[in-house]
Short mmCIF file of C-alpha atoms and ligand atoms in Angstrom, two decimals:
data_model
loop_
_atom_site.label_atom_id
_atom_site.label_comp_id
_atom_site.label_asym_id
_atom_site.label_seq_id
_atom_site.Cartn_x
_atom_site.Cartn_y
_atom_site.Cartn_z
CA UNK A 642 -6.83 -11.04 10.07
CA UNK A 643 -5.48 -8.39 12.82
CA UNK A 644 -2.91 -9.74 15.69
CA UNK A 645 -5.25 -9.97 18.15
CA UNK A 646 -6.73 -13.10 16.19
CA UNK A 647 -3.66 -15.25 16.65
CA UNK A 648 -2.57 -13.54 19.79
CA UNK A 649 -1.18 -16.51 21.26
CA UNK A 650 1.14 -17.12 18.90
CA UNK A 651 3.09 -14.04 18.45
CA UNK A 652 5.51 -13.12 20.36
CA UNK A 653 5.73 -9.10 19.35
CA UNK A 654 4.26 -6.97 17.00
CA UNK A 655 6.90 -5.46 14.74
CA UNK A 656 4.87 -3.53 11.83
CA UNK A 657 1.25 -2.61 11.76
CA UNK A 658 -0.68 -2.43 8.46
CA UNK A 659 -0.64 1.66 8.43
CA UNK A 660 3.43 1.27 8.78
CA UNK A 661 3.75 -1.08 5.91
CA UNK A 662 1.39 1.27 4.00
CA UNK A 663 3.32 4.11 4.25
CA UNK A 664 6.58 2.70 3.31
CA UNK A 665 5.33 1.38 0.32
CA UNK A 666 4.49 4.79 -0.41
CA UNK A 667 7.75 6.33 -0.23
CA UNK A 668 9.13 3.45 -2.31
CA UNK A 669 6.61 3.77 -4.90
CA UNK A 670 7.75 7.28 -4.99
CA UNK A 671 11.47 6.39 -5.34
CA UNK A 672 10.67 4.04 -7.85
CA UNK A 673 8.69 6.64 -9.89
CA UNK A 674 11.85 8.82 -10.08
CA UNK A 675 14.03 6.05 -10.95
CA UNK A 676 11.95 4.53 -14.02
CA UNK A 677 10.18 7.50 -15.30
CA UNK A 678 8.98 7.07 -18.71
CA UNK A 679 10.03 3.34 -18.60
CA UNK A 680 7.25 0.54 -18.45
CA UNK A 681 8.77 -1.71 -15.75
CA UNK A 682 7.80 -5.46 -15.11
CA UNK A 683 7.09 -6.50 -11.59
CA UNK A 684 8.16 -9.83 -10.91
CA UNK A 685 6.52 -11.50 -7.48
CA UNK A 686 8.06 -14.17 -5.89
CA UNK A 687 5.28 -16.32 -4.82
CA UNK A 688 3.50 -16.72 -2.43
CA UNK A 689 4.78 -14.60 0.02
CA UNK A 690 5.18 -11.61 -2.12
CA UNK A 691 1.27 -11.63 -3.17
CA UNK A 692 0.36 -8.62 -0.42
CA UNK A 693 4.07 -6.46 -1.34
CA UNK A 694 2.77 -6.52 -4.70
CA UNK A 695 -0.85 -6.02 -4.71
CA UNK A 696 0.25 -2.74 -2.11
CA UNK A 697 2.83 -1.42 -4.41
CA UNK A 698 1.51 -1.77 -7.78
CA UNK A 699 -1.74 -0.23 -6.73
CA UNK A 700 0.35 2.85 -5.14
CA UNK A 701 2.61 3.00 -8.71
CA UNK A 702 2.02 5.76 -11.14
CA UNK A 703 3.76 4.43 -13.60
CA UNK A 704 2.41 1.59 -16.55
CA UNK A 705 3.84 -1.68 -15.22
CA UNK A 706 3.29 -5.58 -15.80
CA UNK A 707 3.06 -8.27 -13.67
CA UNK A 708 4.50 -11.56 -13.62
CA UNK A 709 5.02 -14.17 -11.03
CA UNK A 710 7.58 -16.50 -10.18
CA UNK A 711 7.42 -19.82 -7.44
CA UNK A 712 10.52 -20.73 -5.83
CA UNK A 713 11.59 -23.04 -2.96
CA UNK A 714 13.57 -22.55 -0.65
CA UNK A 715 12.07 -23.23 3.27
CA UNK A 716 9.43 -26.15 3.04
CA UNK A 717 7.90 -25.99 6.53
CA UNK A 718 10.51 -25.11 8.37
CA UNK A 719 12.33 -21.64 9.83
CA UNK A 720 15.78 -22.26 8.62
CA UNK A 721 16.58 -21.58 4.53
CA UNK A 722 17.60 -24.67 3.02
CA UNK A 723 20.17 -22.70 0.43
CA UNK A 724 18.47 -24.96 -2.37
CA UNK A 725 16.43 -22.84 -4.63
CA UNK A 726 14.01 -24.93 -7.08
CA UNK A 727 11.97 -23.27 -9.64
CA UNK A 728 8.29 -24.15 -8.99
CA UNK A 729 6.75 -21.76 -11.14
CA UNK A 730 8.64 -19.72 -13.96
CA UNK A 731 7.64 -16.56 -15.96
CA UNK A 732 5.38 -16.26 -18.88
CA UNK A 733 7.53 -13.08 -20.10
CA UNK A 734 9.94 -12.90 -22.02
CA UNK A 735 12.65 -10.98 -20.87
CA UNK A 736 14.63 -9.91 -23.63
CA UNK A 737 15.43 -5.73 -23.01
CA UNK A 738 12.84 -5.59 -20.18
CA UNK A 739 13.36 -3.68 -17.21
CA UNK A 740 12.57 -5.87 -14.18
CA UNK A 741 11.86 -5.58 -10.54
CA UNK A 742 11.89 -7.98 -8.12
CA UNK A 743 9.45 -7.63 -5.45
CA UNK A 744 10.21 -9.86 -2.32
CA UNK A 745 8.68 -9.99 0.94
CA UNK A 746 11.79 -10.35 2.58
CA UNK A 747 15.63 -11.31 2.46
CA UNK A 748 17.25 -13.40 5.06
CA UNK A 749 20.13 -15.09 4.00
CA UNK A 750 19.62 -13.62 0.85
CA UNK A 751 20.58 -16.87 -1.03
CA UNK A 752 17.18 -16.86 -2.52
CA UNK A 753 17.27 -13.74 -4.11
CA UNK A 754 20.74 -13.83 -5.06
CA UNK A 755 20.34 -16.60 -7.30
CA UNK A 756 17.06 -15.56 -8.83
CA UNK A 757 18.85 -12.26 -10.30
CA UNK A 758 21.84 -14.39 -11.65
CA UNK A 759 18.49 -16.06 -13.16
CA UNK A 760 17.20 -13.51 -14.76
CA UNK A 761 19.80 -11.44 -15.89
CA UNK A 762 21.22 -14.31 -17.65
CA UNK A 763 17.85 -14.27 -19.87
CA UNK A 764 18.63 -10.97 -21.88
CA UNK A 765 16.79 -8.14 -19.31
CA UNK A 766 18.14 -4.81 -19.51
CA UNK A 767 17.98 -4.69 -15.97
CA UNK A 768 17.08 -6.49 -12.78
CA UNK A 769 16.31 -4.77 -9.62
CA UNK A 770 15.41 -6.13 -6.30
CA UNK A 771 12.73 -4.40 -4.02
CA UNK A 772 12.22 -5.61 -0.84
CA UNK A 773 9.31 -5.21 2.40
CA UNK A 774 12.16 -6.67 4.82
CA UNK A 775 15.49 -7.16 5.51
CA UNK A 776 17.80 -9.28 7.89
CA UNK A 777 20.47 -8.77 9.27
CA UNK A 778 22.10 -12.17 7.88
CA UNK A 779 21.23 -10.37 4.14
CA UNK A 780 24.59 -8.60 4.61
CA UNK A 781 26.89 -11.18 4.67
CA UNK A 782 25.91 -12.09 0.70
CA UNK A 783 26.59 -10.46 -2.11
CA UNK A 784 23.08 -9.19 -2.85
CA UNK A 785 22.08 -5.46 -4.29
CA UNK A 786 19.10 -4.93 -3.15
CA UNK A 787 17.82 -1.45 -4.37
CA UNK A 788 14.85 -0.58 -2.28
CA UNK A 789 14.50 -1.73 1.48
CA UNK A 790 11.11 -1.17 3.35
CA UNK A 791 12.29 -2.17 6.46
CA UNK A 792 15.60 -3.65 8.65
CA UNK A 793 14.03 -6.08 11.20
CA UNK A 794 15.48 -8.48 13.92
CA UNK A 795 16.79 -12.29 13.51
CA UNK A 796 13.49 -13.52 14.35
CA UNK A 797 11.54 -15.52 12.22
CA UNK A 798 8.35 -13.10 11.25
CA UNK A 799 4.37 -14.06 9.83
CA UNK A 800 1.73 -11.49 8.43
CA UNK A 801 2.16 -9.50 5.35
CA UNK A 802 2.29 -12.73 3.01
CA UNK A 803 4.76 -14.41 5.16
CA UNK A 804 3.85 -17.83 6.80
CA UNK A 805 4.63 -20.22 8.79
CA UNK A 806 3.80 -23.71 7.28
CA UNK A 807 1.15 -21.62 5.20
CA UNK A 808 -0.33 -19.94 8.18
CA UNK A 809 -0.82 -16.15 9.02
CA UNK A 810 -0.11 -14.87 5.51
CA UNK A 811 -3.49 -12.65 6.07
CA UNK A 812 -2.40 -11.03 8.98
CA UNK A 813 -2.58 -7.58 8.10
CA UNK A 814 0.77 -6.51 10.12
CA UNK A 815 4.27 -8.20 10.84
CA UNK A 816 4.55 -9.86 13.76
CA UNK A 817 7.69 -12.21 15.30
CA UNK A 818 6.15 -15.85 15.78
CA UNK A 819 6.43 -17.07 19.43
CA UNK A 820 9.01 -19.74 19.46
CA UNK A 821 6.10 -22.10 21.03
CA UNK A 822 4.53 -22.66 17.78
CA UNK A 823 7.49 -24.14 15.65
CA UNK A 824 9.56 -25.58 18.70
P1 IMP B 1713 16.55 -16.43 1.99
O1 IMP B 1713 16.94 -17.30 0.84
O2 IMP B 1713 17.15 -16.95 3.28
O3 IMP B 1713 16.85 -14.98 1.79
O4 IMP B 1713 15.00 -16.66 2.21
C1 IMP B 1713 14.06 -16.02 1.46
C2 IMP B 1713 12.69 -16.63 1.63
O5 IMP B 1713 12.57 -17.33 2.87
C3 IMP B 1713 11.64 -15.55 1.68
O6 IMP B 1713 11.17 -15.26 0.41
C4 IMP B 1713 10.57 -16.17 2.57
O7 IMP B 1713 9.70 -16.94 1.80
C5 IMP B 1713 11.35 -17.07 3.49
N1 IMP B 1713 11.60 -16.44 4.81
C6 IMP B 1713 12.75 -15.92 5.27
N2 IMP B 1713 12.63 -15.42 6.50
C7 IMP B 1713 11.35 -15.63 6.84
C8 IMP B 1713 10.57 -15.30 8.03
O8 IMP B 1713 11.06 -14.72 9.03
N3 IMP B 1713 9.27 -15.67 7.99
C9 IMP B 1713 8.69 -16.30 6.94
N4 IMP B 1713 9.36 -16.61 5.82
C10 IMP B 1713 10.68 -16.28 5.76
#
């Protein structure tokens, strides 16, 4: 889906599809450096991190496994609830494994925060977070996040995986949802 098929209800366009390629690129590249030699497991945060991680595996040269966890933390609305429920967890064991987290984004951050007390607390050698997007509120919690695609406004965003009430997670760039659709 491109913006011009929901055009109504976006307010601006913040990444296009090339953009979000090429960043994934240089992280891929960073990431390569950081774990050469090592067999790394990717762990998705469903759904929104389905497109992140289909982009980024693809572009990694290195052997890697995938895994996929569901958590919950919006339900349909804009505002993060702080309560994180585990709808889905891993298949892997995670005993000496060397995991990364890829997320679509960080807001408040509380998400992600508590999923890497999670899973360091199951015997991984190490947890890393890699993120698409970043807000601004992510700095006020304790979260190390490792690789950032992109800093973006307080504005609640779609495309790329992320949705509003399950809509616009095929739109192919990131765009801020006009506050007429969710007010
Ligand atoms: P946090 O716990 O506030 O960091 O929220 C993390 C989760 O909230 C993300 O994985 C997304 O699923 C969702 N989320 C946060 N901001 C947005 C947004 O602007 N658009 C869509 N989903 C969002």
């Amino acid at each position: 889906m491109q913006f011009s098929d929901v055009e109504g209800d976006l307010s601006e366009v913040l990444l296009t599809q090339e953009e979000i390629h090429e960043k994934i690129a240089v992280m891929a590249r960073q990431i390569e450096i950081d774990y050469a030699g090592e067999k790394v497991l990717l762990v998705g945060v469903l759904r929104g991190a389905v497109m992140v991680m289909a982009d980024l595996a693809r572009e990694l040269t290195l052997p890697i496994e995938m895994d996929w966890m569901a958590v919950s933390s919006y339900g349909a609305g804009t505002q993060s609830s702080g309560v994180v429920r585990i709808l889905k967890d891993l298949d892997t064991d995670l005993e000496g494994r060397k995991v990364l987290i890829v997320e679509d984004i960080i807001d408040s951050g509380l998400t992600l925060s508590w999923l890497l007390g999670n899973l360091r607390s199951r015997g991984a050698e190490s947890v890393e977070i890699c993120t698409l997007l970043r807000k601004p509120d992510a700095a006020k919690v304790e979260v190390d996040v490792r690789y950032v695609g992109f800093d973006i406004p307080n504005a609640f965003v779609v495309g790329y995986g992320l949705d509003y009430a399950e809509k616009y997670r095929n739109l192919r760039g990131v765009a801020v949802l006009a506050p007429h659709v969710y007010e």
